[in-house]
mmCIF file of C-alpha atoms in Angstrom:
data_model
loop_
_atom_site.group_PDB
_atom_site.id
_atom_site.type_symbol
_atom_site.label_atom_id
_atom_site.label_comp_id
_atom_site.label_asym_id
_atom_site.label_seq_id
_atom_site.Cartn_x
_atom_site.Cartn_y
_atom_site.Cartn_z
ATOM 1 C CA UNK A 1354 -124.057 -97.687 -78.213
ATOM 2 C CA UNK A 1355 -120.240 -96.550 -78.871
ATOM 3 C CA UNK A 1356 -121.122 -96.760 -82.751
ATOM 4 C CA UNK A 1357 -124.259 -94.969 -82.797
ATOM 5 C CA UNK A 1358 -123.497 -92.303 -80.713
ATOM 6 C CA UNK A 1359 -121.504 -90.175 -82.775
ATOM 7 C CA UNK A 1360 -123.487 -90.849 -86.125
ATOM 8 C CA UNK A 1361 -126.153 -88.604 -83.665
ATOM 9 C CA UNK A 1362 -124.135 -86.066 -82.714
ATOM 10 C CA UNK A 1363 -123.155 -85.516 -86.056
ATOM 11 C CA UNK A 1364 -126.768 -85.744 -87.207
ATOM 12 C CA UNK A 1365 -127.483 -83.065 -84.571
ATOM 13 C CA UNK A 1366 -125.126 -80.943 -85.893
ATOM 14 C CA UNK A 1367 -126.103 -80.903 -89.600
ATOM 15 C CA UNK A 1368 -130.000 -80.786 -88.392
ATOM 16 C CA UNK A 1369 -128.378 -77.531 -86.478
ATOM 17 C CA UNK A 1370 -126.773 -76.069 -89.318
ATOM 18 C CA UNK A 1371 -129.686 -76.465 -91.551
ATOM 19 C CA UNK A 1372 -132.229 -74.806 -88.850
ATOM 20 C CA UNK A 1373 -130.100 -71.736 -88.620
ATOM 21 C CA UNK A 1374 -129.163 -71.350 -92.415
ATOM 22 C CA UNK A 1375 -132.625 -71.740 -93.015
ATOM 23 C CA UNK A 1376 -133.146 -68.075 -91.492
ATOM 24 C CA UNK A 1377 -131.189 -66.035 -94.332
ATOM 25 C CA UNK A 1378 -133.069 -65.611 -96.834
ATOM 26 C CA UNK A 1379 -132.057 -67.397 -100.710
ATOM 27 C CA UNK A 1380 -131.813 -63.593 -101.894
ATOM 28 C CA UNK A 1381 -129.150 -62.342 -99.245
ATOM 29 C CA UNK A 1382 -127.402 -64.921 -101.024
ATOM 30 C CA UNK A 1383 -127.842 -63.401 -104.357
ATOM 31 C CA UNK A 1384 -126.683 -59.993 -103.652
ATOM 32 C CA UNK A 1385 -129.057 -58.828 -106.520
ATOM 33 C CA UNK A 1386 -128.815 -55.302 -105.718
ATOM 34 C CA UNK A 1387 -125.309 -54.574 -104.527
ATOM 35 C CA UNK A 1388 -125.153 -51.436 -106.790
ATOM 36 C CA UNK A 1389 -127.219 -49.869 -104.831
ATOM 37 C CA UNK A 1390 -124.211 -49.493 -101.850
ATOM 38 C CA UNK A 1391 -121.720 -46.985 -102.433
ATOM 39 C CA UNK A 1392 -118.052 -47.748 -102.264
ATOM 40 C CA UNK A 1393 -117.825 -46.709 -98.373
ATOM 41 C CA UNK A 1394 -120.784 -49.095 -97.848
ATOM 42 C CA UNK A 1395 -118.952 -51.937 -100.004
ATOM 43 C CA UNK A 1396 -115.929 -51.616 -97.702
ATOM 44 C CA UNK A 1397 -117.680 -51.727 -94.442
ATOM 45 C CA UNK A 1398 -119.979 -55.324 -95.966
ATOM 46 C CA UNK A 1399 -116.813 -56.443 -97.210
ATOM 47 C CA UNK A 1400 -115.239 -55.978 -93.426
ATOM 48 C CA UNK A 1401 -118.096 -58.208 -92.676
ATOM 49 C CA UNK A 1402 -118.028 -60.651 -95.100
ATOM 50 C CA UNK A 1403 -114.219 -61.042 -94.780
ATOM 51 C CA UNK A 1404 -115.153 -61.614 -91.435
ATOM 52 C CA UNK A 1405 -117.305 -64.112 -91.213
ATOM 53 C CA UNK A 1406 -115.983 -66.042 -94.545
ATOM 54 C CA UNK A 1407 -111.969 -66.183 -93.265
ATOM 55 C CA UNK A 1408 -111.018 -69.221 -91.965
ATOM 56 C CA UNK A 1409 -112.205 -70.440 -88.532
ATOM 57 C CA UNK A 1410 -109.567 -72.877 -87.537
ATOM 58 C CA UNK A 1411 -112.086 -75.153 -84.523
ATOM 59 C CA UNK A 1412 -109.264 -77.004 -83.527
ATOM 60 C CA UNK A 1413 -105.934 -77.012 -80.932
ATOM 61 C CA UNK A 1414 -102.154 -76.230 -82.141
ATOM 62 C CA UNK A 1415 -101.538 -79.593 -81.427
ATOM 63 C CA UNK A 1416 -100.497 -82.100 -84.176
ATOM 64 C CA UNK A 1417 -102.730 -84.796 -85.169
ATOM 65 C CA UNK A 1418 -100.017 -87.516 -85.705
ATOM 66 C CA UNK A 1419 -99.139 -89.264 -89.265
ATOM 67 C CA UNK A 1420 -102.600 -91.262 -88.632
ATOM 68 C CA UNK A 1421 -104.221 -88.606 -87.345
ATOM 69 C CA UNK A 1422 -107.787 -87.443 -88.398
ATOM 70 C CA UNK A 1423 -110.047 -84.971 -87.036
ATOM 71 C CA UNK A 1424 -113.749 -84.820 -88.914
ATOM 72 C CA UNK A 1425 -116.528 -83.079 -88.239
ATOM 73 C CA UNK A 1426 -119.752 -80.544 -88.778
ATOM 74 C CA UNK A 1427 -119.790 -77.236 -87.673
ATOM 75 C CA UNK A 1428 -121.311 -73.812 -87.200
ATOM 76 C CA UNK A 1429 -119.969 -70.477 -86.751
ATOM 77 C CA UNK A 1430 -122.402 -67.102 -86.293
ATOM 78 C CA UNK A 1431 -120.948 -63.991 -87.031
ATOM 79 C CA UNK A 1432 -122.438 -60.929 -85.634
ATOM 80 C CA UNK A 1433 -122.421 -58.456 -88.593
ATOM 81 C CA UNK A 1434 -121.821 -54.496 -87.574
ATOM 82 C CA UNK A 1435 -123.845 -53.797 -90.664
ATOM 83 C CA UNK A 1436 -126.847 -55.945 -91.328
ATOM 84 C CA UNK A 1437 -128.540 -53.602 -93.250
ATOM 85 C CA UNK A 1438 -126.037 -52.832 -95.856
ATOM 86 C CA UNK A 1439 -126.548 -56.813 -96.365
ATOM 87 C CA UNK A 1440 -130.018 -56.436 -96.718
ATOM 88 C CA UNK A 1441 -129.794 -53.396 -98.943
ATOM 89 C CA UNK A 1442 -127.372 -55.622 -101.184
ATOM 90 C CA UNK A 1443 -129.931 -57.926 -101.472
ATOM 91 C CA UNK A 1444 -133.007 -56.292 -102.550
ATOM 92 C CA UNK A 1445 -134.153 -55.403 -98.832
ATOM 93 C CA UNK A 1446 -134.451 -58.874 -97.960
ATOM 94 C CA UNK A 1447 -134.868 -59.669 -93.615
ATOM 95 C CA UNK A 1448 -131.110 -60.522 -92.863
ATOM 96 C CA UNK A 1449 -130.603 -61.751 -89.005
ATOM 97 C CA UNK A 1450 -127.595 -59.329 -87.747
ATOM 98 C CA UNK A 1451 -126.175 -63.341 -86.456
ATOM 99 C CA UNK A 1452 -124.940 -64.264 -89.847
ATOM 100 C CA UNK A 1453 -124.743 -68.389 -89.802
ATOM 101 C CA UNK A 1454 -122.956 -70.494 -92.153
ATOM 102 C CA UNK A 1455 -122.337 -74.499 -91.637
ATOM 103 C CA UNK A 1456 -119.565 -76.355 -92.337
ATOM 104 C CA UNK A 1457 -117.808 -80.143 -93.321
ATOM 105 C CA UNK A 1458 -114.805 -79.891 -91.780
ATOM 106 C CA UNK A 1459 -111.483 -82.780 -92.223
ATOM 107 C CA UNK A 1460 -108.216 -82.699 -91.261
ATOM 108 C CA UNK A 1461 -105.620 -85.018 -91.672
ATOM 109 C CA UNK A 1462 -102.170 -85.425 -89.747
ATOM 110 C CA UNK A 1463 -98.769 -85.992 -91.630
ATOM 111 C CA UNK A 1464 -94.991 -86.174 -90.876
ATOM 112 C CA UNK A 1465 -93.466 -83.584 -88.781
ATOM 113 C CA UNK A 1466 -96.126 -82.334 -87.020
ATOM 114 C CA UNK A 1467 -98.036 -80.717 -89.963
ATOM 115 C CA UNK A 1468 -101.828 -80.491 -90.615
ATOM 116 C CA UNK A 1469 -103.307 -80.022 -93.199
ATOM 117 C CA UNK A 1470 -107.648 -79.165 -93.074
ATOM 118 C CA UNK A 1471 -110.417 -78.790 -95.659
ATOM 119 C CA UNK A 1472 -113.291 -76.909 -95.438
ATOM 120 C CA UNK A 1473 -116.560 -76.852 -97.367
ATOM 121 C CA UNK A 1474 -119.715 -74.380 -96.488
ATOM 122 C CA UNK A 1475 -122.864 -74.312 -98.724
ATOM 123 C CA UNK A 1476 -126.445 -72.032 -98.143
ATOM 124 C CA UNK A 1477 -129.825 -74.182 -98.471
ATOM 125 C CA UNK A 1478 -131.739 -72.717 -101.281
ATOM 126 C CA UNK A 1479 -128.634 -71.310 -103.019
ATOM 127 C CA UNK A 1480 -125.605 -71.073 -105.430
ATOM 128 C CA UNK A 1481 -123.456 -70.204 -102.605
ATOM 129 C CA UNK A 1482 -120.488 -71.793 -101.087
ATOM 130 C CA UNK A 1483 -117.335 -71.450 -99.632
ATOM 131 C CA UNK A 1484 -114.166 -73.330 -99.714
ATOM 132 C CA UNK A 1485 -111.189 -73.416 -97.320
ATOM 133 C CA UNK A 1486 -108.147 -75.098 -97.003
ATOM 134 C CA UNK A 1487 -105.410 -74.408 -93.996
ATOM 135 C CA UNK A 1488 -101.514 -76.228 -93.562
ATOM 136 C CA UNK A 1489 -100.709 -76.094 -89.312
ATOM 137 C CA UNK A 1490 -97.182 -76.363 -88.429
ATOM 138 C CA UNK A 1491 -96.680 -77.582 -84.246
ATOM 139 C CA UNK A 1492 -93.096 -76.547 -84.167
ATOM 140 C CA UNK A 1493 -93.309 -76.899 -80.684
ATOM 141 C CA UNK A 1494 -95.167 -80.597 -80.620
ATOM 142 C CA UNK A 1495 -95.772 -79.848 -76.585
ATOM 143 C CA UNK A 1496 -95.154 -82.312 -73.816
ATOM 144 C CA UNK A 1497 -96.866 -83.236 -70.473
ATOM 145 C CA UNK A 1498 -95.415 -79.479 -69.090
ATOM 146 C CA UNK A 1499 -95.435 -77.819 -72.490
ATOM 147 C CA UNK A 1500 -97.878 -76.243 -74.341
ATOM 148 C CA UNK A 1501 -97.698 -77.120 -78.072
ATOM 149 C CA UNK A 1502 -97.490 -73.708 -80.474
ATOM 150 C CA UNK A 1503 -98.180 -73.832 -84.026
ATOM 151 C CA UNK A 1504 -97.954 -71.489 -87.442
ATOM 152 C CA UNK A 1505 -100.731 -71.973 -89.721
ATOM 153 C CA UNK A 1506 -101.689 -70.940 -93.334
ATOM 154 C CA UNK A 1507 -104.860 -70.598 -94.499
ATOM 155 C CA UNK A 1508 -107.121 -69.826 -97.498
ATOM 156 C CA UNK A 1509 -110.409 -69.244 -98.064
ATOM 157 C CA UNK A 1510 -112.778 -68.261 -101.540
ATOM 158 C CA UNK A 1511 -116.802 -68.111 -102.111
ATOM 159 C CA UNK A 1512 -118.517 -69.246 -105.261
ATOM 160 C CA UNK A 1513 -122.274 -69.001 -106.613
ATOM 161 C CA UNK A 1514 -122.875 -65.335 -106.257
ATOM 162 C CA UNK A 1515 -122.475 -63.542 -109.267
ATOM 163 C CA UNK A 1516 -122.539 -59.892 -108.037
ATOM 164 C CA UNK A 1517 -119.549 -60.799 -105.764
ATOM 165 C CA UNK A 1518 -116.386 -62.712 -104.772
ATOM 166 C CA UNK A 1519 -114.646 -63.037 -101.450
ATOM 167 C CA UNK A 1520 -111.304 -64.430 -100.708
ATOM 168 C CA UNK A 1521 -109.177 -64.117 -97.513
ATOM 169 C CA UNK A 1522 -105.737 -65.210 -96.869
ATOM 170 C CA UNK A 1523 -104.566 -65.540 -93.456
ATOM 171 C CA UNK A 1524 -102.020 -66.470 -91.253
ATOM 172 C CA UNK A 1525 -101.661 -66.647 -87.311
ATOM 173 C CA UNK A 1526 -99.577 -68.390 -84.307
ATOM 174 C CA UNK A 1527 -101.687 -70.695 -82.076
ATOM 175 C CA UNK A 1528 -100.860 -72.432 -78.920
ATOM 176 C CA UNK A 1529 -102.985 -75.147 -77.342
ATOM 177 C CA UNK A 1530 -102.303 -77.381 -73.826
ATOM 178 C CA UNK A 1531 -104.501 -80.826 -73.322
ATOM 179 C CA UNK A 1532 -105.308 -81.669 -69.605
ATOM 180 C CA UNK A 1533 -106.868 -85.240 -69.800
ATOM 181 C CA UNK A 1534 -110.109 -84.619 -72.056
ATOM 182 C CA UNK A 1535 -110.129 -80.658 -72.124
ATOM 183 C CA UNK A 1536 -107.613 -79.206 -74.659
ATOM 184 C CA UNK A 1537 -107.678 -75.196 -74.488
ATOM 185 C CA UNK A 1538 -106.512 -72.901 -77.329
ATOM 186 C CA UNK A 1539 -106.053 -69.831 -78.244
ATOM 187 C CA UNK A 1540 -104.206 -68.056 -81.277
ATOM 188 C CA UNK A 1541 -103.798 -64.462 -83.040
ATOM 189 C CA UNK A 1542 -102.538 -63.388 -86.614
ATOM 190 C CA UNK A 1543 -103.631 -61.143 -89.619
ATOM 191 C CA UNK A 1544 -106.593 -61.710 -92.195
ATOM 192 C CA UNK A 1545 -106.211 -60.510 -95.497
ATOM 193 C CA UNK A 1546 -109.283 -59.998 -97.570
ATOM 194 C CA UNK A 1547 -110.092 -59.803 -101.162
ATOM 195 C CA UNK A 1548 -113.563 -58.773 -102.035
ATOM 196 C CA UNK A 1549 -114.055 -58.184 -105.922
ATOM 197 C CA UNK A 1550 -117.681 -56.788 -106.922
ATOM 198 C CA UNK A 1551 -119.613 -57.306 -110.690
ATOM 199 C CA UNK A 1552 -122.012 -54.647 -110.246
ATOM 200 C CA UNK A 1553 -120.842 -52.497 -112.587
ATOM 201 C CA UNK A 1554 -118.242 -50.043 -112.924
ATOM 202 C CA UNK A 1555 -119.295 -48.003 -110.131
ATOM 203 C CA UNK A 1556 -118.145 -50.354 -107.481
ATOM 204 C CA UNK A 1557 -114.384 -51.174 -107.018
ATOM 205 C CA UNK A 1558 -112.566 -54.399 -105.415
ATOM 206 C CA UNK A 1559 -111.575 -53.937 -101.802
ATOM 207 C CA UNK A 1560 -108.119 -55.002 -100.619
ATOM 208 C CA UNK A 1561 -107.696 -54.950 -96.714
ATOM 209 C CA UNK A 1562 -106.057 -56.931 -93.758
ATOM 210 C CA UNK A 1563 -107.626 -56.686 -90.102
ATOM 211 C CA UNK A 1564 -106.128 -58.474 -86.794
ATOM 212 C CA UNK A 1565 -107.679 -61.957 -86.080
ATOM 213 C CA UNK A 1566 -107.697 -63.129 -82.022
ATOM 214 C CA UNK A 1567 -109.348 -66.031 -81.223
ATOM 215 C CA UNK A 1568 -110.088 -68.904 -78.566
ATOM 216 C CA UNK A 1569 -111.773 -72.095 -77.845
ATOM 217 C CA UNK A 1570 -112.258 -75.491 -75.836
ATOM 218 C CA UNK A 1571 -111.839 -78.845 -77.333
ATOM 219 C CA UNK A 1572 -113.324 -81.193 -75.561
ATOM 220 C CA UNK A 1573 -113.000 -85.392 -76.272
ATOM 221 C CA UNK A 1574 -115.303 -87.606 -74.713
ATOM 222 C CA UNK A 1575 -114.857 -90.081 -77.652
ATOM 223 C CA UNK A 1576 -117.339 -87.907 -79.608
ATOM 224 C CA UNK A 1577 -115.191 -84.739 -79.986
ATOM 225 C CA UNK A 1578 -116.763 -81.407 -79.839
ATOM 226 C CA UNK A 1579 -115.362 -78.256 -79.991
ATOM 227 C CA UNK A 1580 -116.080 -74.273 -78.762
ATOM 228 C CA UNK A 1581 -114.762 -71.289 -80.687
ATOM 229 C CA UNK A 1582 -114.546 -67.145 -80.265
ATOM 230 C CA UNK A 1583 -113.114 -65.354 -82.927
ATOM 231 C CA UNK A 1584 -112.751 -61.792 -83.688
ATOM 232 C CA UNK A 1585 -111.449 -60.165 -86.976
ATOM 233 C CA UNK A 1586 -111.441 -56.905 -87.279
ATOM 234 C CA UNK A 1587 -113.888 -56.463 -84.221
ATOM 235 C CA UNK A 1588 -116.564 -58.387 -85.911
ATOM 236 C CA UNK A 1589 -116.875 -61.588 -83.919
ATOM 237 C CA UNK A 1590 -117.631 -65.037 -84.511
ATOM 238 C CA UNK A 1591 -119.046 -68.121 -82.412
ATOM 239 C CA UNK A 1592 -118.060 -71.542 -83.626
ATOM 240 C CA UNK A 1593 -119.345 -75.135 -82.656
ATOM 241 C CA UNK A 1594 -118.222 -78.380 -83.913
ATOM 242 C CA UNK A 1595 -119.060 -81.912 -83.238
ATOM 243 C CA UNK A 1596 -117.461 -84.953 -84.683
ATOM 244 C CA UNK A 1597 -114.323 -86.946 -84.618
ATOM 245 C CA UNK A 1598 -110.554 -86.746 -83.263
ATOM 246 C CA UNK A 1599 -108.421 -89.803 -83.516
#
């Protein structure tokens, strides 16, 4: 029972991810038509692409440990301010104003309380994905009083859309304090995005950075799940993982 219970919750979790990516349309991932937008309507898509694309960290400051490992699916929904300039983008396609994108997630533990995580997102039905990668510092490991605060470093870039390109940077300070099972967090810190259109010359790159605050709930119960808030740049995100921690 101990073995095949978390095999099904991670089933569950990639039969959740597919269910809700199934509702965006192939063609919102295509972006046939984002001429159309002007350049003020490319900056406020790109505030919600960088958005919902930026890194989504779904786990406490605390470090792993050099044998550390912490695997998992997940799901975030980010609840676009302009769901109809993504539509118009992409040739007036239905686009659900919860944008959804699932997620492999692994991170691994090393020496002196660093982390280091992978990320890897791909749409049913289309070219696009999304890669991330973060490094977490705990330079304050925490203790049975203390809570344990952490930099991190992280990088994200999408690929398989030819009309556009969408990289964020970010960086942000996170604390996190385990009681038994239930591990809290919360952390804030600055996104900066990168969004570089083909559609011709009347459409030029966007360079920004927005405020990121965020917070979740781990919770271990020997299948690990965990429970994520994020907003960057006002545009806010829910996150859910299942898997892992060990």
């Amino acid at each position: 029972m101990k073995t095949v219970a978390p095999a099904l919750a991670l089933a569950l979790s990639v039969v959740l991810a597919g269910s809700l990516t199934a509702a965006l349309p192939a063609r919102a991932a295509d972006l046939g038509t984002l001429s159309r937008l002007s350049q003020s309507e490319f900056r406020l898509l790109s505030e919600d692409l960088g958005a919902a694309l930026s890194f989504k960290p779904l786990i406490p400051a605390e470090a792993l440990g050099i044998t550390g490992f912490d695997v998992g699916v997940a799901v975030t929904a980010t609840d676009l301010k302009h769901a109809q300039l993504l539509s118009k983008a992409s040739g007036n396609q239905s686009v659900p104003s919860l944008l959804p994108a699932p997620s492999l997630r692994l991170h691994k533990g090393l020496p002196l309380n660093i982390d280091v995580g992978l990320s890897y997102t791909a749409a049913p039905d289309t070219d696009f994905s999304l890669w991330g990668a973060e490094a977490r510092w705990a330079f304050l490991p925490g203790s049975t009083l203390l809570p344990a605060v952490a930099l991190r470093g992280a990088f994200t870039s999408s690929s398989g859309v030819s009309q556009l390109k969408v990289q964020t940077t970010s960086a942000d300070v996170s604390l996190s304090k385990g009681f038994a099972m239930l591990t809290p967090y919360a952390g804030a810190g600055v996104v900066w995005v990168k969004s570089s259109p083909a559609a011709g010359p009347l459409l030029r790159e966007e360079k920004f950075s927005v405020t990121k605050v965020y917070a979740g709930l781990n919770v271990n119960l020997g299948i690990n799940f965990a429970v994520e808030a994020d907003s960057t740049g006002g545009v806010i995100s829910y996150g859910v993982k299942a898997g892992l921690r060990f």
